[in-house]
Short mmCIF file of C-alpha atoms in Angstrom, two decimals:
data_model
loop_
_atom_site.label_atom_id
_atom_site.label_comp_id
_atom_site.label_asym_id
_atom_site.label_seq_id
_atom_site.Cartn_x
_atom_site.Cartn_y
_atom_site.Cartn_z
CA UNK A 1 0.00 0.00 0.00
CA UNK A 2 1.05 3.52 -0.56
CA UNK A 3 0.48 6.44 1.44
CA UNK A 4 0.41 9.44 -0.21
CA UNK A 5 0.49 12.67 2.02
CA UNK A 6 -1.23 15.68 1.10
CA UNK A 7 0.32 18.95 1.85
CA UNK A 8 -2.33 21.99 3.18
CA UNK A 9 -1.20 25.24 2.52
CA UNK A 10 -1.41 25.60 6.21
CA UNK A 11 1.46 23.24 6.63
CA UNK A 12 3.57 25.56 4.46
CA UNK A 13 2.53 28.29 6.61
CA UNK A 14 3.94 26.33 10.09
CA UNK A 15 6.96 25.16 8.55
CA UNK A 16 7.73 28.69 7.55
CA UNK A 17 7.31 29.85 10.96
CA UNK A 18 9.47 27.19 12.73
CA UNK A 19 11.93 28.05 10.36
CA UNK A 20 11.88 31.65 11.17
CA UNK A 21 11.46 30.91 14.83
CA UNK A 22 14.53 28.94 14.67
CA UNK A 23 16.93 31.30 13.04
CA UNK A 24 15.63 34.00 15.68
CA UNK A 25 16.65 31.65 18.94
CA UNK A 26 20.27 30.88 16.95
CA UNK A 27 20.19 35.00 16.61
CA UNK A 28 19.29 35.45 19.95
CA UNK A 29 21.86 32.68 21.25
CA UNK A 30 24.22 34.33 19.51
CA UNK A 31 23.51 37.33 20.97
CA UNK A 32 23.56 36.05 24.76
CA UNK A 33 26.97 34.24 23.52
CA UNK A 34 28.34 37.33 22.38
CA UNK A 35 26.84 39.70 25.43
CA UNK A 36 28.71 37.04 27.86
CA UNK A 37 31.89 36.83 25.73
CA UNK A 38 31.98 40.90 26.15
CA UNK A 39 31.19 40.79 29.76
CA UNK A 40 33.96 37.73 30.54
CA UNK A 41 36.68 40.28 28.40
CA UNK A 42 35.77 43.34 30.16
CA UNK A 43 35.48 41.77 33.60
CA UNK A 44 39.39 40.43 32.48
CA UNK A 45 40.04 44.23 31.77
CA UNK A 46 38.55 45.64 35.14
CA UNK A 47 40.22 42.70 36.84
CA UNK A 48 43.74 43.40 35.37
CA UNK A 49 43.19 47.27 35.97
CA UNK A 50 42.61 46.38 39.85
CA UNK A 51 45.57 44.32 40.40
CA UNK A 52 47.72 46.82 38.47
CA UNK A 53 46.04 49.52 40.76
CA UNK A 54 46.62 47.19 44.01
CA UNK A 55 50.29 47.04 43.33
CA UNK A 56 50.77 50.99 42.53
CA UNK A 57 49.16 51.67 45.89
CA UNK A 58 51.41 48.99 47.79
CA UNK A 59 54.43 50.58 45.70
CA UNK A 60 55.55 52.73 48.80
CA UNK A 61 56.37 49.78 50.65
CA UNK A 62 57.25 47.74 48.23
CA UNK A 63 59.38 49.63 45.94
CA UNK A 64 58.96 49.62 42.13
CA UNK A 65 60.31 46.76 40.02
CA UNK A 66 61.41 48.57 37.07
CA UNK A 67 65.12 49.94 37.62
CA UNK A 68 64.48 53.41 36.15
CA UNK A 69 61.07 53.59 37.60
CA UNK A 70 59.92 55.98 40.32
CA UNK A 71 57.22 55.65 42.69
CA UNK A 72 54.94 58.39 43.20
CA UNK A 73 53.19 59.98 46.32
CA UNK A 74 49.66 58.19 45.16
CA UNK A 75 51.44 54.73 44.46
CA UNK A 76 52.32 54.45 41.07
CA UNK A 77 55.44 53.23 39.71
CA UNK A 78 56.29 54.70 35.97
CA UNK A 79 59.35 57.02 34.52
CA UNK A 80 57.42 59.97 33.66
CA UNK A 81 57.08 63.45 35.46
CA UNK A 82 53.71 62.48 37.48
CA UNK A 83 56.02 59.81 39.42
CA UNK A 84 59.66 61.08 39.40
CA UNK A 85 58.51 64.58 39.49
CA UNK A 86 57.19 66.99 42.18
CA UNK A 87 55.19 64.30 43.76
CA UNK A 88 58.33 61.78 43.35
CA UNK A 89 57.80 59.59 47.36
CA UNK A 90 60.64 57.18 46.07
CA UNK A 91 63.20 55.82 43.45
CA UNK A 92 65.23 58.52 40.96
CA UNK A 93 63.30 61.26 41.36
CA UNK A 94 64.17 64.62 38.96
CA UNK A 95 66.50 66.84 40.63
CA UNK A 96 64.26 70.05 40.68
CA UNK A 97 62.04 72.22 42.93
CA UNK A 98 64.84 72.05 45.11
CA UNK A 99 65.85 75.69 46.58
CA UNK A 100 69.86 76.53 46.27
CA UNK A 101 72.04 78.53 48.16
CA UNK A 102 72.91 76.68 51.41
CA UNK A 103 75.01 74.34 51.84
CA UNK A 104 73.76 71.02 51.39
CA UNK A 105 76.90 69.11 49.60
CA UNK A 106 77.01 65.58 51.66
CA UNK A 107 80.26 64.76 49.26
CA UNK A 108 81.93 68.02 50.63
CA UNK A 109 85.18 67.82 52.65
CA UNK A 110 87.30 67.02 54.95
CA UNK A 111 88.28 63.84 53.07
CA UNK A 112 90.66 60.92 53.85
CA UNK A 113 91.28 57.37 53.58
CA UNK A 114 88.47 55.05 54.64
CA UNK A 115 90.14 53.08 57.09
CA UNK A 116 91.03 56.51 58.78
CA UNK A 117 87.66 57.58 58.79
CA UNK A 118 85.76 54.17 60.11
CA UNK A 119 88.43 52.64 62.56
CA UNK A 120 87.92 49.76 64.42
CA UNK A 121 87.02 51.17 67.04
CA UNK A 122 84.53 53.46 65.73
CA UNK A 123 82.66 50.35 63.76
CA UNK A 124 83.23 48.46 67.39
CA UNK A 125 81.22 51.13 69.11
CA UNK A 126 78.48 51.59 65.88
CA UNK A 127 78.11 47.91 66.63
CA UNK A 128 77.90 47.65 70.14
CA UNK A 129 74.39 48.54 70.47
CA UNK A 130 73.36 45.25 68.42
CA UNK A 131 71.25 43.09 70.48
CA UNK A 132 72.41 39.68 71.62
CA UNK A 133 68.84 39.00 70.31
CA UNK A 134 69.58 40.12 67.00
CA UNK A 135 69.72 37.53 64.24
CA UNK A 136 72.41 39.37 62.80
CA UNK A 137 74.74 40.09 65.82
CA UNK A 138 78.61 39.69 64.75
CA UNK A 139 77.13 39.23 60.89
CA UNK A 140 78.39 43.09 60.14
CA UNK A 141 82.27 43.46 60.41
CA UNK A 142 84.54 46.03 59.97
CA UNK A 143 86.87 43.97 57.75
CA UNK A 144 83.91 43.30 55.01
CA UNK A 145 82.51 46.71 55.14
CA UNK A 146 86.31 48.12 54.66
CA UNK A 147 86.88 45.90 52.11
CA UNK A 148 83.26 46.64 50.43
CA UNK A 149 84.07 50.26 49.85
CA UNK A 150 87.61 49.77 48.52
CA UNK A 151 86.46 47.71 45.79
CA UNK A 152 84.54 50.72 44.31
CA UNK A 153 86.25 53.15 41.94
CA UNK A 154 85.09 55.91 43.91
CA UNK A 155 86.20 55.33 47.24
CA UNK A 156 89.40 54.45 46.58
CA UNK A 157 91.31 57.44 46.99
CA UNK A 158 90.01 59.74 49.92
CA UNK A 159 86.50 59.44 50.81
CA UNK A 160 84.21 62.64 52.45
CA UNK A 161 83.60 62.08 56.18
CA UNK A 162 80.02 63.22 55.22
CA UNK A 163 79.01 60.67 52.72
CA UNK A 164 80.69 58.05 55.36
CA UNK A 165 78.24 59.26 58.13
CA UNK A 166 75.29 59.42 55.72
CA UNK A 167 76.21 55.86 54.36
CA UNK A 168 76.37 54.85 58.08
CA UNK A 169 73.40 56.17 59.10
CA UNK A 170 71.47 54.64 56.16
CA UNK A 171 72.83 51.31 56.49
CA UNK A 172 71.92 51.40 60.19
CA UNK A 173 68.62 52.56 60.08
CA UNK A 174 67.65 50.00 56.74
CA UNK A 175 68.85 47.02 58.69
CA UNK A 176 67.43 48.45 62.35
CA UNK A 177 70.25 48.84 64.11
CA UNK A 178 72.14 46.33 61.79
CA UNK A 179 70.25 43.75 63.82
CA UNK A 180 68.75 42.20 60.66
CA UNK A 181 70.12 40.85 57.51
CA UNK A 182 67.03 39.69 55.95
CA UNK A 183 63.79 41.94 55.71
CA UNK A 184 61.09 39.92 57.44
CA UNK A 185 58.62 40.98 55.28
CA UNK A 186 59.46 37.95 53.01
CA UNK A 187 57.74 37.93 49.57
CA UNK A 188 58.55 36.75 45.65
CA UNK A 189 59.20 40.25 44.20
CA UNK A 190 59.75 38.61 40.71
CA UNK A 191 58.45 41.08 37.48
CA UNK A 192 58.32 40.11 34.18
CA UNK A 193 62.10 40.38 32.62
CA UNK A 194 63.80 39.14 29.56
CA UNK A 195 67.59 40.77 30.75
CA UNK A 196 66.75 39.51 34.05
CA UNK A 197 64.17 36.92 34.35
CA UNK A 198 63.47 34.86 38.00
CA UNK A 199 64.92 32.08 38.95
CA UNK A 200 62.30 29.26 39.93
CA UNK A 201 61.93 29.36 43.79
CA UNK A 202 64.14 32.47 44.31
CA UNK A 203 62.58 35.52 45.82
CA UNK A 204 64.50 38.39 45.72
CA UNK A 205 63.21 40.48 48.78
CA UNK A 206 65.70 43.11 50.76
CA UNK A 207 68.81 41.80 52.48
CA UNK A 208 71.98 43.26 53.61
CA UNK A 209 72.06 46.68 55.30
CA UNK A 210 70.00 48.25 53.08
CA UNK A 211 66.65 46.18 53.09
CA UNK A 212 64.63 48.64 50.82
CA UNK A 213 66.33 46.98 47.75
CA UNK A 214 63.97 44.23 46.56
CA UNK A 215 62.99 43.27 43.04
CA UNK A 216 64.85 40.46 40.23
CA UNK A 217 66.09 43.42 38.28
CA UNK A 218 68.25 45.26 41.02
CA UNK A 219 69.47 41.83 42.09
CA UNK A 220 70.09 40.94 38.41
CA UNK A 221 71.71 44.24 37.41
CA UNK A 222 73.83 44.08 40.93
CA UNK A 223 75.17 40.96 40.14
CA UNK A 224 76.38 41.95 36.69
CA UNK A 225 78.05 45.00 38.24
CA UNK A 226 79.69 43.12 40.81
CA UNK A 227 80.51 39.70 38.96
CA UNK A 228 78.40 37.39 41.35
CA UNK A 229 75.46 35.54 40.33
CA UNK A 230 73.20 37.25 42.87
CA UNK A 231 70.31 36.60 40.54
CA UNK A 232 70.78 32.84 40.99
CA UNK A 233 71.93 33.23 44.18
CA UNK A 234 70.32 36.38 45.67
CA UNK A 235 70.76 33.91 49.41
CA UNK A 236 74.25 35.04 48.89
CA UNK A 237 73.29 38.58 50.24
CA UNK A 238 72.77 37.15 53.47
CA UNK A 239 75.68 34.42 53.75
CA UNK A 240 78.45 36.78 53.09
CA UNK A 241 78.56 40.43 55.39
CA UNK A 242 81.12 42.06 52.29
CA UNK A 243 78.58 40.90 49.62
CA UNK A 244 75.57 42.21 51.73
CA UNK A 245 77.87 45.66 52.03
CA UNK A 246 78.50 45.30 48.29
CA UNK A 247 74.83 45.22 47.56
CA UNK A 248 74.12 48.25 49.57
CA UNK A 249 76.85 49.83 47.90
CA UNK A 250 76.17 49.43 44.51
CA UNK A 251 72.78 50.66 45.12
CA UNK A 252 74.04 53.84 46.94
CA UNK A 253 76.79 54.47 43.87
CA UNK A 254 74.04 53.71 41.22
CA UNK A 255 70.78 55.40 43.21
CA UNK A 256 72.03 57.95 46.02
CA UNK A 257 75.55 59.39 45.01
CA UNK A 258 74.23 61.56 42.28
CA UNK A 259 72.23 63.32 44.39
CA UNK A 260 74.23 63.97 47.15
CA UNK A 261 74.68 67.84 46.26
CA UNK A 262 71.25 68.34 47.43
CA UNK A 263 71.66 66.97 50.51
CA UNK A 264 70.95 64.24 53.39
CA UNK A 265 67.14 64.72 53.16
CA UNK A 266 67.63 63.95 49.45
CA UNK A 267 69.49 60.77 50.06
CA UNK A 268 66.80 59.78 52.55
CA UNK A 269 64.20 59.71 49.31
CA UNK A 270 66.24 57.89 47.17
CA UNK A 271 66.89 55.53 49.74
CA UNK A 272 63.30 54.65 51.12
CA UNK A 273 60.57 57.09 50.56
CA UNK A 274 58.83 56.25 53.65
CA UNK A 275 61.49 58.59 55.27
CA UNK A 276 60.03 61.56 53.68
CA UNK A 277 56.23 60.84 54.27
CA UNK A 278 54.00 62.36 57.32
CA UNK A 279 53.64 58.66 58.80
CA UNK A 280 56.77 58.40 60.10
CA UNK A 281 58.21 61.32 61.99
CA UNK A 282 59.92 59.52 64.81
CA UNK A 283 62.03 57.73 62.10
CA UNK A 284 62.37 60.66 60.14
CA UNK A 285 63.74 62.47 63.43
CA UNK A 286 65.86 59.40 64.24
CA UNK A 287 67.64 59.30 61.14
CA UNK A 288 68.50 63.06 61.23
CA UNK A 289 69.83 62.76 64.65
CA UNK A 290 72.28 59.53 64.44
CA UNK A 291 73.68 61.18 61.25
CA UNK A 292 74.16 64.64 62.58
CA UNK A 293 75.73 62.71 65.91
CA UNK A 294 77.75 60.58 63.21
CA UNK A 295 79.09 63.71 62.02
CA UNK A 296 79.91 65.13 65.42
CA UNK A 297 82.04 61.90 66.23
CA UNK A 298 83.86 61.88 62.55
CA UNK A 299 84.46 65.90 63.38
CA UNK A 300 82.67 67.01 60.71
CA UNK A 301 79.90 69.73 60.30
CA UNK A 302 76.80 68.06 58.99
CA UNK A 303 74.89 69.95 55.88
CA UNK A 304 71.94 71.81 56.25
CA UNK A 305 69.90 69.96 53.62
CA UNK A 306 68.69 67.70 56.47
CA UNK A 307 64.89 67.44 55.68
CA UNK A 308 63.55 65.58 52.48
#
C-alpha cells in the first residue's frame, strides 16, 4: 500500500514559521553568547586594571620593580614626570624644585682614607648597640665593610667624612640597628624580565644593610656590576657580610651618590621614601639625629639639607 500525504497550505505556513522561529533563537543565542563573551573580556580588563592599581598603591612599601622607575606619592610606579617629578615619594626622582644657596653638599670635605675615617674602634662602638637577640649580631664586620668600599672606583682614593656618616646612618637605620640581615617581610618580588628573568623558587626580597632593595632586576643588574650571580643566588646577600655591604653599595653608587649635592634629606628619598612621608616622623627624626651625631664623632659639620 502507498500512502500518499497531502500537503495543506497551512502546513507551508507552520513550517515557515518554525523556520523563522529557529533562526531567531540561533540569533538570539548568539547574541547572549556574544553579550557574555563581552562581559567575561571586560570583567578580564577591570580585573587586570585592579591588580595593576593594588600594586601601585602597595608601591611605597614595596618599591617599584622597574630599575628606572619611580614611585609616586599616590602609588604608582612609571618614569614619567607624574612619578619622578614633584610628587616623586621614592626611586630617581628629577633633581628640581629644590631651593639653592645653602650648603647642602654631603660629598663636601674634609676627606681621607676610609680606614682613617671608620676605625675599628669606631665600627666596634656603631656595633655595640646590636642586640644579643639580633639575628644578625657579629654578621656586620669592619673587615667586610672596609673591604666593600675599597672595591669601588670611587672610594678608593680619599673618601668625604660626610658621605661616610650618611652611608652609616642609612645602612643602620635599613637594617634596624644592623640587627637584621634579611627583611622579614618575606615575599617573591619577581616582574616580568627578559635581561633579568626569576629564577624558579628564588625571591628576591631586601637583604643586607640596606633592606629597601627588593625586586629580580636590582638583584640581576647588581650581580652583573659586581661579577656574582646574585640573581641565581640572591641567598648570597645574606651568607656573606662584604657581599651584603657590596649590595648596599652598589645601590648607593648607582641610586644615592648623584644626588648627594642636594643633601641628606635627598638621600633619605632615594633611599626609602617612607622617610620623607607624614607617617613616620619619629624615624624621620631618628635618622637626622644619628647622622648629625655621626658627624659630630667623625668631626665634621653636617649639611643643612637635612629634611627631604
Amino acid at each position: 500500500l502507498h500512502f500518499i500525504y497531502v500537503l495543506r497550505p497551512t502546513s507551508f505556513l507552520h513550517m515557515a514559521d518554525f523556520t523563522t522561529n529557529s533562526i531567531k533563537r540561533k540569533k538570539n543565542m548568539s547574541n547572549r553568547n556574544a553579550t557574555v563573551e563581552n562581559a567575561l573580556v571586560f570583567f578580564l580588563l577591570a580585573f587586570a586594571v585592579m591588580a595593576k592599581t593594588v600594586f601601585s598603591q602597595n608601591c611605597q612599601s614595596t618599591g617599584c620593580p622597574g630599575l628606572k622607575e619611580c614611585c609616586s606619592s599616590w602609588g604608582s610606579c612609571g618614569i614619567k614626570d607624574d612619578q619622578c617629578g614633584f610628587w616623586c615619594f621614592s626611586g630617581l626622582c628629577h633633581l628640581k624644585n629644590k631651593s639653592y644657596g645653602f650648603n647642602y653638599n654631603v660629598s663636601a670635605g674634609p676627606r681621607g682614607p676610609i680606614e682613617s675615617i671608620v676605625t675599628p674602634s669606631l665600627f666596634k662602638r656603631i656595633m655595640s648597640k646590636v642586640g644579643n637577640n639580633c639575628p644578625a649580631k657579629g654578621f656586620y664586620t669592619h673587615q667586610a665593610f672596609i673591604s666593600a668600599v675599597k672595591s669601588f672606583q670611587a672610594y678608593k682614593g680619599t673618601v668625604a667624612k660626610r658621605e661616610i656618616a650618611a652611608i652609616l646612618t642609612h645602612f643602620a637605620h635599613g637594617s634596624k640597628g644592623f640587627c637584621y640581615k634579611e627583611d622579614k617581610a618575606r615575599g617573591r618580588y619577581c616582574s616580568p624580565s627578559k635581561k633579568y628573568p626569576c629564577e624558579p623558587g628564588k625571591q628576591y626580597y631586601g637583604r643586607g644593610p640596606l633592606q629597601s632593595i627588593r625586586w629580580n632586576e636590582y638583584y640581576g643588574a647588581a650581580g652583573i656590576f659586581l661579577r656574582l650571580p646574585m640573581l641565581k643566588d640572591p641567598d648570597m646577600v645574606a651568607h656573606s657580610p662584604e657581599v651584603a655591604f657590596k649590595l648596599a653599595l652598589w645601590f648607593w653608587t648607582t641610586n644615592v651618590r648623584p644626588a648627594l649635592y642636594l643633601g641628606f634629606g635627598e638621600t633619605s628619598k632615594r633611599v626609602d621614601g617612607r622617610l620623607c612621608d607624614n607617617l613616620h616622623p619619629d624615624d624621620t627624626k631618628n635618622l637626622v639625629k644619628q647622622y648629625v651625631d655621626l658627624c659630630k664623632i667623625l668631626g665634621v659639620t653636617p649639611d643643612e639639607g637635612l629634611s627631604c
